[in-house]
Coordinates of C-alpha atoms in Angstrom, one line a residue:
Chain D
M1 CA 8.3 4.3 -6.6
I2 CA 8.9 6.7 -9.5
T3 CA 8.4 9.6 -7.1
L4 CA 11.0 8.2 -4.7
I5 CA 13.5 7.5 -7.5
R6 CA 13.0 11.0 -8.8
Q7 CA 13.7 12.4 -5.4
E8 CA 16.8 10.2 -4.9
F9 CA 18.2 11.4 -8.3
Y10 CA 17.4 15.0 -7.3
K11 CA 19.4 14.7 -4.1
L12 CA 22.3 12.8 -5.8
F13 CA 22.8 15.5 -8.5
K14 CA 22.4 18.4 -6.1
Q15 CA 25.4 17.1 -4.1
R16 CA 28.7 18.9 -4.9
S17 CA 30.6 15.6 -4.6
T18 CA 28.5 14.1 -7.5
Q19 CA 29.1 17.1 -9.7
L20 CA 32.8 17.1 -8.9
F21 CA 33.0 13.3 -9.6
L22 CA 31.5 13.7 -13.1
I23 CA 34.1 16.4 -13.8
V24 CA 36.9 14.4 -12.3
L25 CA 35.8 11.3 -14.3
F26 CA 36.0 13.2 -17.6
A27 CA 39.3 14.8 -16.7
F28 CA 40.7 11.4 -15.6
Q29 CA 39.8 9.8 -19.0
L30 CA 41.1 12.8 -20.8
F31 CA 44.4 12.6 -18.9
F32 CA 45.0 9.0 -19.9
A33 CA 43.9 9.6 -23.4
V34 CA 46.5 12.4 -23.8
I35 CA 49.2 10.3 -22.0
S36 CA 48.6 7.4 -24.4
M37 CA 48.8 9.7 -27.4
K38 CA 52.0 11.4 -26.2
Y39 CA 53.8 8.4 -24.7
P40 CA 52.5 5.4 -26.8
K41 CA 55.5 3.2 -25.8
F42 CA 54.8 3.7 -22.1
Y43 CA 51.1 3.3 -22.4
S44 CA 49.7 2.0 -25.8
P45 CA 46.7 3.7 -27.2
K46 CA 45.0 0.3 -27.8
D47 CA 45.4 -0.7 -24.2
A48 CA 44.3 2.7 -23.0
F49 CA 41.1 2.4 -25.1
T50 CA 40.3 -1.2 -24.2
S51 CA 40.7 -0.3 -20.5
N52 CA 38.2 2.5 -20.9
Y53 CA 40.9 5.1 -20.1
F54 CA 40.9 3.8 -16.5
A55 CA 37.4 5.2 -15.9
S56 CA 36.6 2.2 -13.7
A57 CA 38.9 3.3 -10.8
P58 CA 37.1 6.7 -10.1
I59 CA 33.7 5.1 -10.7
L60 CA 34.4 2.3 -8.3
F61 CA 35.7 4.5 -5.5
F62 CA 32.9 7.1 -5.8
M63 CA 30.2 4.4 -6.0
I64 CA 31.6 2.6 -2.9
A65 CA 31.7 5.9 -1.1
I66 CA 28.1 6.9 -1.8
C67 CA 26.8 3.4 -1.2
S68 CA 28.5 3.2 2.2
M69 CA 26.8 6.5 3.1
L70 CA 23.4 5.5 1.7
I71 CA 21.7 5.4 5.1
T72 CA 24.3 6.9 7.5
K73 CA 24.1 10.3 5.7
E74 CA 20.3 10.3 6.1
R75 CA 20.7 9.5 9.7
Q76 CA 23.4 12.2 10.2
F77 CA 21.2 14.9 8.6
G78 CA 18.1 13.7 10.5
T79 CA 16.2 13.1 7.3
L80 CA 15.7 9.4 7.5
R81 CA 12.6 9.9 9.6
S82 CA 11.0 12.3 7.2
L83 CA 11.6 9.8 4.4
L84 CA 9.8 7.1 6.3
Y85 CA 6.7 8.9 7.6
R86 CA 5.2 9.2 4.2
K87 CA 2.8 6.9 2.3
F88 CA 5.8 4.9 1.1
S89 CA 6.8 1.7 2.9
Y90 CA 10.3 1.0 4.4
V91 CA 10.9 -1.5 1.6
Q92 CA 10.0 1.1 -1.1
V93 CA 12.3 3.7 0.4
I94 CA 15.4 1.4 0.5
L95 CA 14.6 -0.1 -2.9
S96 CA 14.3 3.3 -4.5
K97 CA 17.8 4.1 -3.1
I98 CA 19.3 0.9 -4.5
I99 CA 17.6 1.3 -7.9
T100 CA 18.8 4.9 -8.1
L101 CA 22.3 3.8 -7.5
V102 CA 22.2 1.0 -10.0
L103 CA 20.7 3.3 -12.6
F104 CA 23.4 5.9 -11.8
I105 CA 26.2 3.3 -12.1
V106 CA 24.8 2.0 -15.4
S107 CA 24.5 5.5 -16.9
T108 CA 28.0 6.4 -15.6
V109 CA 29.5 3.3 -17.2
I110 CA 27.7 4.0 -20.5
C111 CA 28.7 7.7 -20.5
S112 CA 32.4 6.8 -19.7
S113 CA 32.3 4.2 -22.5
V114 CA 30.9 6.7 -25.0
I115 CA 33.6 9.2 -23.9
S116 CA 36.2 6.6 -24.4
V117 CA 35.0 5.9 -28.0
I118 CA 35.1 9.7 -28.7
F119 CA 38.6 10.0 -27.2
K120 CA 39.7 7.0 -29.3
F121 CA 38.7 8.8 -32.5
I122 CA 40.4 12.1 -31.3
F123 CA 43.5 10.8 -29.6
A124 CA 44.1 7.3 -31.0
N125 CA 42.7 7.5 -34.6
K126 CA 45.4 5.2 -35.9
V127 CA 44.2 2.3 -33.8
D128 CA 42.0 0.1 -36.0
L129 CA 38.8 -0.9 -34.3
T130 CA 39.1 -4.6 -35.0
E131 CA 36.5 -7.0 -33.6
K132 CA 39.0 -8.1 -31.0
I133 CA 39.6 -4.6 -29.7
W134 CA 35.8 -4.0 -29.5
K135 CA 35.4 -7.3 -27.7
D136 CA 38.2 -6.5 -25.2
F137 CA 36.7 -3.0 -24.7
L138 CA 33.2 -4.4 -24.0
F139 CA 34.4 -7.3 -21.8
T140 CA 36.6 -5.0 -19.7
N141 CA 33.6 -2.7 -19.1
L142 CA 31.4 -5.7 -18.3
N143 CA 33.9 -7.1 -15.9
D144 CA 34.3 -3.8 -14.1
F145 CA 30.6 -3.3 -14.0
L146 CA 29.9 -6.8 -12.5
T147 CA 32.7 -6.4 -10.0
L148 CA 31.3 -3.0 -8.9
L149 CA 27.7 -4.3 -8.7
F150 CA 28.8 -7.2 -6.5
L151 CA 30.9 -4.9 -4.2
I152 CA 28.2 -2.3 -3.9
S153 CA 25.6 -4.8 -2.9
L154 CA 27.9 -5.8 0.0
V155 CA 28.7 -2.2 0.9
I156 CA 24.9 -1.4 0.9
L157 CA 24.3 -4.3 3.3
L158 CA 27.2 -3.0 5.6
G159 CA 25.9 0.5 5.3
T160 CA 22.5 -0.6 6.7
L161 CA 24.0 -2.8 9.4
V162 CA 26.4 -0.3 10.9
N163 CA 25.9 3.3 12.0
S164 CA 29.3 4.4 10.7
S165 CA 29.9 4.8 7.0
N166 CA 33.6 4.5 7.5
L167 CA 33.4 0.7 8.2
A168 CA 31.3 0.1 5.1
L169 CA 33.6 2.3 3.0
T170 CA 36.8 0.6 4.3
I171 CA 35.4 -3.0 3.7
G172 CA 34.2 -2.0 0.2
I173 CA 37.6 -0.7 -0.8
I174 CA 39.5 -3.5 0.9
G175 CA 37.2 -6.0 -0.9
Y176 CA 38.3 -4.6 -4.2
F177 CA 42.0 -4.8 -3.4
V178 CA 41.5 -8.2 -1.8
L179 CA 40.1 -9.6 -5.0
N180 CA 43.0 -8.2 -7.1
V181 CA 45.8 -9.0 -4.7
F182 CA 44.6 -12.3 -3.1
N183 CA 42.9 -13.9 -6.1
Q184 CA 45.9 -16.1 -6.8
L185 CA 46.0 -17.2 -3.1
L186 CA 42.3 -17.9 -3.3
F187 CA 42.7 -20.1 -6.4
A188 CA 45.4 -22.0 -4.6
A189 CA 43.1 -22.5 -1.6
I190 CA 40.2 -23.6 -3.8
A191 CA 42.5 -26.1 -5.5
K192 CA 43.2 -27.6 -2.1
F193 CA 39.7 -27.2 -0.6
E194 CA 37.0 -27.6 -3.3
W195 CA 34.2 -26.3 -1.1
L196 CA 35.9 -22.9 -0.9
K197 CA 34.8 -22.3 -4.5
W198 CA 31.4 -21.2 -3.2
N199 CA 32.8 -18.3 -1.3
P200 CA 31.5 -14.9 -2.4
L201 CA 34.9 -13.5 -3.4
N202 CA 35.2 -16.3 -6.1
M203 CA 31.9 -15.1 -7.6
M204 CA 33.5 -11.7 -8.3
N205 CA 35.5 -13.4 -11.0
L206 CA 32.4 -13.8 -13.1
G207 CA 33.4 -10.9 -15.4
V208 CA 36.8 -12.4 -16.1
Q209 CA 35.4 -15.8 -16.7
I210 CA 33.0 -14.4 -19.2
Q211 CA 36.0 -12.8 -21.0
S212 CA 38.1 -16.0 -20.8
S213 CA 36.2 -19.2 -20.3
S214 CA 39.4 -21.0 -19.4
Y215 CA 39.2 -19.2 -16.1
H216 CA 36.9 -21.9 -14.8
Q217 CA 40.0 -24.0 -14.2
L218 CA 40.9 -21.6 -11.5
T219 CA 37.5 -20.8 -10.1
H220 CA 36.4 -24.5 -10.3
L221 CA 32.9 -23.2 -11.3
T222 CA 31.2 -23.6 -14.6
M223 CA 29.8 -20.5 -16.3
T224 CA 26.3 -21.4 -15.1
Q225 CA 27.5 -22.0 -11.5
I226 CA 29.4 -18.8 -11.2
S227 CA 26.6 -16.8 -12.8
I228 CA 23.9 -18.2 -10.5
G229 CA 26.3 -17.9 -7.5
Y230 CA 26.9 -14.3 -8.4
I231 CA 23.2 -13.5 -8.7
V232 CA 22.3 -15.4 -5.5
Y233 CA 25.0 -13.6 -3.5
V234 CA 23.9 -10.2 -4.8
L235 CA 20.3 -11.0 -4.0
I236 CA 21.2 -12.3 -0.5
F237 CA 23.2 -9.1 0.3
L238 CA 20.4 -6.8 -1.0
C239 CA 17.6 -8.8 0.8
L240 CA 19.6 -8.6 4.0
A241 CA 20.1 -4.9 3.5
V242 CA 16.3 -4.4 3.1
Y243 CA 15.6 -6.6 6.2
S244 CA 18.3 -4.7 8.2
F245 CA 16.9 -1.3 7.2
R246 CA 13.3 -2.4 8.2
K247 CA 14.6 -3.3 11.6
K248 CA 16.3 0.0 12.2
S249 CA 14.7 2.3 14.7
V250 CA 14.3 5.9 13.8
Chain H
M1 CA -22.0 16.0 11.8
E2 CA -18.5 15.9 13.1
T3 CA -16.5 12.9 12.2
N4 CA -13.4 11.3 13.8
F5 CA -10.4 11.6 11.4
L6 CA -8.0 9.8 13.7
E7 CA -8.7 7.1 16.1
I8 CA -6.4 5.4 18.5
S9 CA -7.5 2.4 20.5
N10 CA -5.7 0.3 23.1
L11 CA -2.3 1.6 22.0
H12 CA 0.6 0.0 24.0
K13 CA 4.3 0.3 23.4
S14 CA 7.2 -1.1 25.3
F15 CA 10.9 -0.7 24.9
G16 CA 12.4 -3.8 26.4
H17 CA 10.7 -4.2 29.8
K18 CA 9.8 -0.5 30.0
N19 CA 6.1 0.2 29.1
V20 CA 6.2 3.7 27.6
L21 CA 2.5 3.7 26.4
K22 CA -0.2 2.1 28.4
N23 CA -3.7 1.6 26.9
I24 CA -3.9 4.9 25.0
N25 CA -7.3 5.7 23.6
F26 CA -8.4 8.9 22.0
S27 CA -9.9 10.3 18.8
M28 CA -9.6 13.5 16.8
Q29 CA -12.4 15.2 15.0
K30 CA -11.8 16.5 11.5
G31 CA -10.9 20.2 11.5
H32 CA -9.9 20.2 15.2
I33 CA -6.7 21.2 16.8
V34 CA -5.7 18.8 19.5
G35 CA -3.0 19.6 22.0
L36 CA -0.9 16.7 23.2
I37 CA 0.4 17.7 26.6
G38 CA 2.8 16.1 29.0
A39 CA 6.1 16.3 30.7
N40 CA 9.4 15.2 29.0
G41 CA 9.3 11.5 28.6
A42 CA 5.6 11.2 29.1
G43 CA 5.2 9.5 25.7
K44 CA 4.0 12.3 23.4
T45 CA 6.6 11.7 20.7
T46 CA 6.1 7.9 20.9
I47 CA 2.4 8.4 20.2
M48 CA 3.2 10.6 17.2
K49 CA 5.7 8.1 15.9
A50 CA 3.2 5.3 16.2
I51 CA 0.6 7.4 14.3
L52 CA 3.3 7.9 11.6
G53 CA 4.0 4.2 11.3
I54 CA 7.7 4.5 12.2
L55 CA 7.6 2.2 15.1
T56 CA 5.9 -1.1 16.0
F57 CA 3.1 -1.1 18.5
D58 CA 0.2 -3.0 19.9
G59 CA -3.3 -1.7 19.4
K60 CA -5.0 0.0 16.5
I61 CA -4.6 3.4 14.8
T62 CA -6.8 4.5 12.0
I63 CA -6.6 7.7 9.8
A64 CA -9.7 8.3 7.8
N65 CA -10.8 4.8 8.7
Q66 CA -7.6 3.2 7.2
E67 CA -5.4 1.4 9.6
V68 CA -1.8 2.5 10.0
S69 CA 1.1 0.3 11.0
I70 CA 4.9 0.0 10.4
N71 CA 3.9 -2.0 7.3
Q72 CA 0.9 0.0 6.2
H73 CA 1.8 3.5 5.3
R74 CA -0.9 4.2 2.6
P75 CA -3.1 6.4 4.9
L76 CA -0.1 8.7 5.5
E77 CA -0.6 10.1 2.0
S78 CA -2.8 12.7 3.6
V79 CA -0.5 13.4 6.6
G80 CA 2.2 15.9 7.1
A81 CA 4.5 15.9 10.1
L82 CA 7.4 17.5 12.0
I83 CA 8.8 15.3 14.7
E84 CA 11.3 16.5 17.2
Y85 CA 13.5 18.5 14.8
P86 CA 13.4 19.2 11.1
G87 CA 15.7 16.9 9.1
L88 CA 17.2 18.9 6.3
Y89 CA 19.8 18.3 3.6
P90 CA 22.5 20.9 4.2
Y91 CA 23.5 21.0 0.6
L92 CA 20.0 22.0 -0.6
T93 CA 18.4 25.5 -0.3
G94 CA 15.1 25.8 1.4
R95 CA 13.3 26.1 -1.9
E96 CA 15.1 22.9 -3.3
Q97 CA 14.2 21.1 -0.1
L98 CA 10.5 21.9 -0.6
R99 CA 10.8 21.0 -4.4
L100 CA 12.3 17.7 -3.4
F101 CA 9.3 16.7 -1.3
A102 CA 6.5 18.3 -3.3
T103 CA 4.3 15.7 -5.0
G104 CA 1.4 15.7 -7.4
K105 CA 0.5 18.4 -9.9
N106 CA 1.6 22.1 -9.6
R107 CA 4.6 21.3 -7.5
E108 CA 6.3 24.7 -8.1
E109 CA 3.0 26.4 -7.2
K110 CA 2.9 24.4 -3.9
V111 CA 6.5 25.4 -3.1
N112 CA 5.9 29.1 -3.8
N113 CA 2.7 29.0 -1.8
I114 CA 4.4 27.6 1.3
I115 CA 7.3 30.0 1.0
Q116 CA 4.8 32.9 0.9
K117 CA 2.6 31.5 3.7
L118 CA 5.5 31.1 6.1
H119 CA 7.2 34.3 5.0
M120 CA 10.4 32.5 4.0
E121 CA 11.2 34.6 0.9
R122 CA 14.2 36.2 2.5
F123 CA 16.1 32.9 3.1
A124 CA 14.4 30.4 0.7
N125 CA 17.3 30.5 -1.7
Q126 CA 20.0 30.0 0.9
K127 CA 21.5 26.6 1.6
T128 CA 19.9 25.1 4.8
K129 CA 23.3 24.6 6.4
S130 CA 23.4 28.3 7.0
Y131 CA 19.9 28.4 8.7
S132 CA 19.3 29.5 12.2
L133 CA 17.1 27.2 14.5
G134 CA 14.1 29.4 13.8
M135 CA 14.6 29.2 10.0
K136 CA 15.0 25.4 10.1
Q137 CA 11.8 25.2 12.2
K138 CA 9.9 27.3 9.8
L139 CA 11.0 25.1 6.9
G140 CA 10.2 22.0 8.9
V141 CA 6.6 23.2 9.4
G142 CA 6.6 24.2 5.7
L143 CA 7.5 20.7 4.7
A144 CA 4.7 19.3 6.9
L145 CA 2.1 21.5 5.2
L146 CA 3.5 21.3 1.7
N147 CA 1.4 18.6 0.1
D148 CA -2.0 19.9 1.3
P149 CA -2.3 17.3 4.1
Q150 CA -5.6 16.5 5.9
L151 CA -3.8 15.7 9.2
V152 CA -0.7 17.6 10.4
I153 CA 1.3 16.3 13.3
L154 CA 3.7 18.9 14.9
D155 CA 6.0 18.1 17.7
E156 CA 7.1 21.3 19.4
P157 CA 6.6 23.5 16.4
M158 CA 7.2 26.8 18.2
N159 CA 10.8 25.7 19.2
G160 CA 13.3 28.4 18.3
L161 CA 10.7 30.8 16.8
D162 CA 10.8 34.5 17.8
P163 CA 7.5 36.1 18.9
K164 CA 6.7 37.4 15.5
A165 CA 7.3 34.0 13.8
T166 CA 5.3 32.3 16.6
K167 CA 2.3 34.5 16.0
E168 CA 2.6 34.0 12.2
L169 CA 2.7 30.2 12.7
R170 CA -0.2 30.3 15.1
D171 CA -2.3 32.3 12.6
L172 CA -1.3 29.9 9.8
I173 CA -2.4 26.9 11.9
V174 CA -5.7 28.5 12.7
S175 CA -6.2 29.4 9.0
E176 CA -5.4 25.8 7.9
K177 CA -7.8 24.5 10.6
N178 CA -10.5 26.7 9.2
N179 CA -9.9 25.1 5.9
G180 CA -10.6 21.7 7.5
V181 CA -7.1 20.5 8.3
T182 CA -6.8 18.5 11.5
F183 CA -3.8 19.2 13.8
L184 CA -2.1 17.2 16.6
I185 CA 0.3 19.5 18.3
S186 CA 2.6 18.9 21.2
S187 CA 4.2 21.9 22.8
H188 CA 5.7 23.0 26.1
I189 CA 4.5 26.5 25.4
L190 CA 1.1 26.0 27.0
S191 CA -0.1 29.6 26.5
E192 CA 0.2 29.0 22.7
L193 CA -1.7 25.7 22.9
Q194 CA -4.3 27.4 25.0
R195 CA -4.9 29.9 22.3
I196 CA -5.4 27.5 19.4
A197 CA -6.3 24.0 20.6
D198 CA -9.9 22.9 20.6
D199 CA -9.2 19.7 22.5
V200 CA -6.4 18.4 24.8
V201 CA -5.0 15.1 25.6
V202 CA -3.0 15.1 28.8
I203 CA -0.5 12.3 29.1
N204 CA 1.7 11.3 32.1
H205 CA 4.0 8.3 32.4
G206 CA 2.6 6.8 29.2
E207 CA -1.0 7.0 30.4
I208 CA -3.8 9.4 29.4
V209 CA -4.8 11.5 32.4
T210 CA -7.6 13.3 30.6
A211 CA -8.8 13.7 27.0
T212 CA -11.2 16.5 26.9
T213 CA -12.0 19.9 25.3
M214 CA -9.8 22.9 26.1
E215 CA -12.9 24.6 27.6
N216 CA -13.5 21.7 30.0
L217 CA -9.9 21.6 31.1
L218 CA -9.8 25.3 31.8
A219 CA -13.1 25.0 33.7
A220 CA -11.1 23.2 36.3
N221 CA -9.4 26.5 36.9
K222 CA -12.2 29.0 36.5
K223 CA -12.1 32.6 35.7
F224 CA -12.1 34.8 38.8
Y225 CA -11.9 38.3 40.1
L226 CA -9.0 39.5 42.4
I227 CA -10.2 42.3 44.6
E228 CA -8.2 44.3 47.2
T229 CA -10.0 46.5 49.7
D230 CA -9.2 48.6 52.7
N231 CA -10.4 45.7 54.9
N232 CA -10.2 42.3 53.2
Q233 CA -11.3 40.3 56.3
L234 CA -14.5 42.4 56.6
T235 CA -15.1 42.1 52.9
A236 CA -14.6 38.3 52.9
D237 CA -17.0 37.9 55.8
L238 CA -19.6 40.1 54.0
L239 CA -19.2 38.1 50.7
L240 CA -19.5 34.7 52.4
R241 CA -22.6 35.9 54.3
N242 CA -24.1 36.8 50.8
N243 CA -23.3 33.3 49.3
Y244 CA -20.3 34.3 47.3
Q245 CA -17.3 31.9 47.1
V246 CA -14.1 33.4 48.4
E247 CA -11.1 31.2 47.7
Q248 CA -8.3 33.2 49.3
Q249 CA -8.4 36.2 51.5
A250 CA -5.0 37.9 51.1
A251 CA -6.2 39.4 47.9
L252 CA -9.7 38.2 47.6
K253 CA -10.1 35.6 44.9
I254 CA -13.7 35.3 43.9
P255 CA -14.5 32.6 41.2
I256 CA -17.0 33.7 38.5
T257 CA -19.8 31.3 38.9
D258 CA -22.9 30.9 36.6
N259 CA -25.1 33.5 38.2
F260 CA -22.2 35.9 39.1
S261 CA -22.8 39.6 38.5
I262 CA -20.0 42.1 39.0
N263 CA -22.6 44.9 39.4
N264 CA -24.2 43.1 42.3
L265 CA -20.8 42.5 43.9
L266 CA -19.7 46.1 43.6
Q267 CA -23.1 47.4 44.9
L268 CA -22.8 45.1 47.9
L269 CA -19.3 46.3 48.8
L270 CA -20.1 50.0 48.2
S271 CA -23.3 49.8 50.3
A272 CA -21.1 48.4 53.1
N273 CA -18.8 51.4 52.8
I274 CA -15.9 49.3 51.8
T275 CA -13.2 51.1 49.7
I276 CA -12.1 49.1 46.7
L277 CA -8.3 49.6 46.2
D278 CA -7.9 47.3 43.2
I279 CA -10.0 44.9 41.1
K280 CA -9.0 42.8 38.2
Q281 CA -10.3 39.8 36.2
Q282 CA -8.1 36.8 35.5
D283 CA -8.8 34.0 33.1
G284 CA -8.3 30.3 33.7
D285 CA -4.8 29.3 32.9
L286 CA -3.8 26.0 31.1
E287 CA -0.7 25.6 33.2
E288 CA -2.7 25.8 36.5
S289 CA -5.4 23.6 35.1
L290 CA -2.8 21.0 34.0
L291 CA -1.1 21.0 37.4
Q292 CA -4.5 20.5 39.0
V293 CA -5.3 17.6 36.7
L294 CA -1.8 16.0 37.3
D295 CA -2.1 16.6 41.0
G296 CA -5.5 14.9 40.9
Q297 CA -3.9 11.9 39.2
G298 CA -1.2 11.9 41.8
A299 CA -3.7 11.8 44.5
Q300 CA -5.7 9.1 42.8
N301 CA -2.5 7.0 42.4
D302 CA -1.8 7.6 46.1
N303 CA -5.3 6.4 47.0
L304 CA -4.7 3.3 44.9
N305 CA -1.5 2.6 46.7

């Protein structure tokens, strides 16, 4: 498995899009750090820092893109077959891809957070790092990470089910906007039909509910329920992805 | 004592209602080159895919006494393969592609070794998206041989190679074989297979027509002499009277049998004052032999019908 993960990382970092993404991510954070310094009334340095200088947006779009192409790219290059006729099983091959992506997401989120802290000291030195600011910063990161993890598990499943990465990509991005735009509608629906609280979109509110426990009045789920629901849905999506990958003919 | 490295027994495969492999049985001895021959759609690639555990099948396949299936890939540790076309990452160079798949110790040494063996120095550092078909094919073969496999499965390895590269690949295969590597090769270039294969498995419509040695297959189409004289009819009569076989009389085709002597034949013709205009020896030809075997199967099937 370590060999497979090493190979997946090698491929990931050799792609120009990954190299470009890392540069863009840094530039993106730098841009918002400078904006918050120059125009503090328009965009307060405190908010800029706690929102991780908007790093979550490029991370989310890039991760959804690479997850949607997880299998379709291998198929397009004709390399899927050569990955499979080795000593490794189908399950090991797909799991190594998923583990690599999760490790990459975790390390990207950590790196962007470290950069944010550095930028805070450079561009927003006057902002006092109170406990509340640290909490906001950590919870925002955690919320973004949990939302991303949930979305990519769904996108990975779609990527293994369909032969076109476009569909998986579209659903992943729509999923993100659906949550943000239609969350209020969803809460209204849940208030009317209690059983709707078990739908997967509601589980994506886990991060917000960790940040603000009063959110359970909207999700109608306790912290335990939403946590278990979140984990169960992620596991279902990933298990289905592994199953679907095993059934694919090469 | 020679041992079987790969054994296939009662292999069946269907796609829907279509039976593409029917009761395939053959084995491969360690250090042998086996040619898998058959028309397009005969089932060659399906057999190779079954050996490589990338499709489900009925029957049993063992590599070094370990069973292979879609769920059991452990025996493939000692197998290298190139099936249909080489799958390459366009954003990697040839060298990086080899580095990616090299395993075990001395990975860099393995990579350099393959580049040298396949004469890829000139283009190893170019991105594979700029490769010609021949370059891709070379790299595909290189990937199959990279991790010192014991069994190498090559599907049409000569595709896209120029004559020089074909010869280099042929020499490399023979050299690896001499080091104990076993090869299963399918190719439409029968003359190439004839030069390197020890054994052949002929497959037609998903069934094995014959699994034998190359020597035995070629024996079906023996070596012979083609002789042209000033009077072929007279010569044919003379030879037949003297217990020679004469297969055709336009240009006399005389098979080389066990007790055949060219000296005796020439003496016989010269003593009968026959002028020899042309004489040449021709070897058995795999294509001819194959057609004979397939015709034979056709006739058998006709009889069964």
